[in-house]
Coordinates of C-alpha atoms in Angstrom, one line a residue:
M20 CA -28.2 -4.0 41.9
D21 CA -25.8 -1.4 40.6
E22 CA -26.1 -1.9 36.5
R23 CA -22.9 -1.0 34.6
H24 CA -22.9 -0.6 30.9
V25 CA -20.0 0.6 28.6
L26 CA -20.4 3.2 26.0
V27 CA -18.0 3.3 23.3
L28 CA -17.6 6.8 21.3
M29 CA -15.6 6.1 17.8
R30 CA -14.9 9.1 15.6
H31 CA -15.3 8.0 12.1
A32 CA -11.5 7.3 10.5
K33 CA -9.9 9.8 8.1
S34 CA -12.0 10.5 5.1
D35 CA -10.8 11.3 1.7
Y36 CA -12.2 14.5 -0.1
P37 CA -13.1 13.7 -3.8
S38 CA -14.0 16.5 -5.8
G39 CA -17.9 16.7 -6.5
V40 CA -18.6 14.3 -3.7
A41 CA -21.1 15.6 -1.1
D42 CA -19.9 15.7 2.6
H43 CA -22.3 12.9 3.6
D44 CA -20.9 10.7 0.7
R45 CA -17.2 11.1 1.3
P46 CA -15.5 7.8 1.6
L47 CA -12.4 6.8 3.8
A48 CA -8.8 7.7 2.7
S49 CA -6.3 4.7 2.7
R50 CA -5.0 5.8 6.0
G51 CA -8.6 5.8 7.4
R52 CA -9.0 2.2 6.2
R53 CA -5.7 1.0 7.8
E54 CA -6.7 3.0 11.1
A55 CA -10.4 1.9 11.4
A56 CA -9.2 -1.8 11.1
R57 CA -6.6 -1.1 14.0
G58 CA -9.3 0.5 16.1
G59 CA -11.4 -2.8 15.6
E60 CA -8.5 -5.0 16.8
W61 CA -8.0 -2.6 19.6
L62 CA -11.7 -2.7 20.7
R63 CA -11.7 -6.6 20.6
A64 CA -8.5 -6.9 22.7
N65 CA -9.5 -4.5 25.3
L66 CA -13.2 -4.0 25.8
P67 CA -16.2 -6.6 26.4
P68 CA -17.8 -7.7 23.3
I69 CA -20.0 -4.9 21.6
D70 CA -23.6 -5.8 21.9
A71 CA -25.0 -3.1 19.5
V72 CA -23.8 -0.4 17.1
L73 CA -25.4 3.0 16.6
C74 CA -23.8 4.5 13.4
S75 CA -24.1 7.5 11.4
T76 CA -25.5 7.1 8.1
A77 CA -22.4 9.1 6.5
T78 CA -20.5 6.7 3.8
R79 CA -17.3 7.3 6.1
A80 CA -18.7 6.4 9.3
R81 CA -20.4 3.2 7.5
E82 CA -17.1 2.0 6.1
T83 CA -15.4 2.9 9.4
L84 CA -17.6 0.3 10.9
T85 CA -17.1 -2.0 8.2
R86 CA -13.4 -1.9 8.7
T87 CA -13.5 -2.4 12.4
G88 CA -14.8 -6.0 11.8
I89 CA -17.3 -5.7 14.7
D90 CA -19.9 -8.0 14.5
A91 CA -22.8 -6.8 16.4
P92 CA -26.5 -5.5 15.5
V93 CA -26.2 -2.0 13.9
S94 CA -28.6 0.8 13.8
Y95 CA -27.8 3.3 11.3
V96 CA -29.1 6.5 12.4
A97 CA -29.5 9.7 10.1
Q98 CA -29.5 12.1 13.4
L99 CA -26.1 11.1 14.0
Y100 CA -24.7 12.9 11.1
G101 CA -24.6 16.3 12.3
A102 CA -26.2 15.8 15.5
T103 CA -25.8 17.8 18.6
P104 CA -24.3 16.2 21.7
G105 CA -28.0 16.2 23.3
A106 CA -29.4 14.4 20.0
L107 CA -26.6 11.8 20.5
I108 CA -27.4 11.2 24.1
E109 CA -31.2 10.8 23.1
E110 CA -30.1 8.2 20.8
V111 CA -28.1 6.3 23.3
N112 CA -31.2 6.6 25.9
K113 CA -33.3 4.6 23.3
V114 CA -30.8 1.4 23.8
D115 CA -32.5 -1.6 25.2
N116 CA -31.3 -2.0 28.7
G117 CA -30.3 -5.7 28.2
V118 CA -27.5 -4.3 25.8
S119 CA -24.2 -4.2 28.0
T120 CA -21.7 -2.4 25.6
V121 CA -22.6 -0.1 22.8
L122 CA -20.3 1.5 19.9
V123 CA -21.4 4.6 18.5
V124 CA -19.6 5.6 15.3
G125 CA -20.0 9.3 14.7
H126 CA -18.4 12.8 13.7
E127 CA -16.5 15.7 15.5
P128 CA -17.5 17.8 17.2
T129 CA -20.2 15.8 18.9
I130 CA -18.4 12.6 19.8
S131 CA -15.7 14.6 22.2
S132 CA -18.4 16.8 23.5
V133 CA -20.5 13.7 24.4
A134 CA -17.6 11.9 26.0
L135 CA -16.7 15.2 28.1
I136 CA -20.4 16.1 28.9
L137 CA -21.1 12.6 30.3
A138 CA -18.0 12.2 32.3
D139 CA -18.3 12.5 35.9
D140 CA -15.6 14.7 37.3
D141 CA -14.9 12.2 40.4
Q142 CA -14.3 9.1 38.5
T143 CA -13.0 10.2 35.4
N144 CA -9.6 9.2 33.9
V145 CA -8.2 13.0 33.9
A146 CA -5.6 12.4 31.5
A147 CA -8.1 10.9 29.1
A148 CA -10.3 13.9 29.2
E149 CA -7.3 16.3 28.9
A150 CA -6.4 14.2 25.7
I151 CA -10.0 14.7 24.3
S152 CA -10.0 18.2 25.4
A153 CA -7.0 19.0 23.3
K154 CA -8.0 16.9 20.2
F155 CA -10.1 13.9 19.2
P156 CA -8.5 12.7 16.2
T157 CA -10.2 10.5 13.3
S158 CA -10.6 7.0 14.7
G159 CA -10.1 8.0 18.2
I160 CA -12.2 6.0 20.7
A161 CA -13.5 7.1 24.1
V162 CA -14.6 4.3 26.6
L163 CA -17.2 5.3 29.3
N164 CA -18.4 3.3 32.0
V165 CA -22.3 4.0 32.6
R166 CA -23.7 3.4 35.7
G167 CA -27.5 2.6 36.0
C168 CA -29.7 2.0 32.6
W169 CA -29.5 3.5 29.3
A170 CA -32.6 5.4 29.3
D171 CA -31.2 7.5 32.7
L172 CA -27.8 8.3 30.9
E173 CA -27.5 12.2 31.3
P174 CA -24.7 14.7 31.8
G175 CA -22.2 13.5 34.3
G176 CA -23.7 10.1 34.3
A177 CA -20.6 8.1 33.4
S178 CA -16.8 7.8 34.1
L179 CA -14.4 8.3 31.2
A180 CA -12.2 5.2 31.7
E181 CA -10.1 5.5 28.7
F182 CA -9.0 7.3 25.3
H183 CA -7.2 5.5 22.6
V184 CA -6.1 6.8 18.9
P185 CA -5.3 3.8 16.7
R186 CA -2.4 4.6 14.9

């Protein structure tokens, strides 16, 4: 049987830059709170239900997830803050195979790199890949269809289906 999974990569929403606040602890800006909510609306309207979430421990990523209104089991993963693309893919490889759709809330430049690294050239939405290559704005969402098990996901092991920026 050909298993299919959906990997959703979301960059945290627009953050604020309050003085004296460490980067990890920066909250969302008002625009970010609005756009994260719009992102959640888009996710619910256009994708299968999210079964699990991997979220950076950074305040702006946690607040983005909260604002999306996605109701799924969440793993807050410290390694997603400042992660390399390989480290993010390793976290996805640990997801239980019974989980069909995973949302990852993380940071640039890792989110865009992972989307493009995983994308299989033959079955990828070229316009989406070009848009991601140009810029992956805050609140941006990349949707990849994954063939096979999460544990086997590797570069070129998915097709980039869609890229959406909730504005």
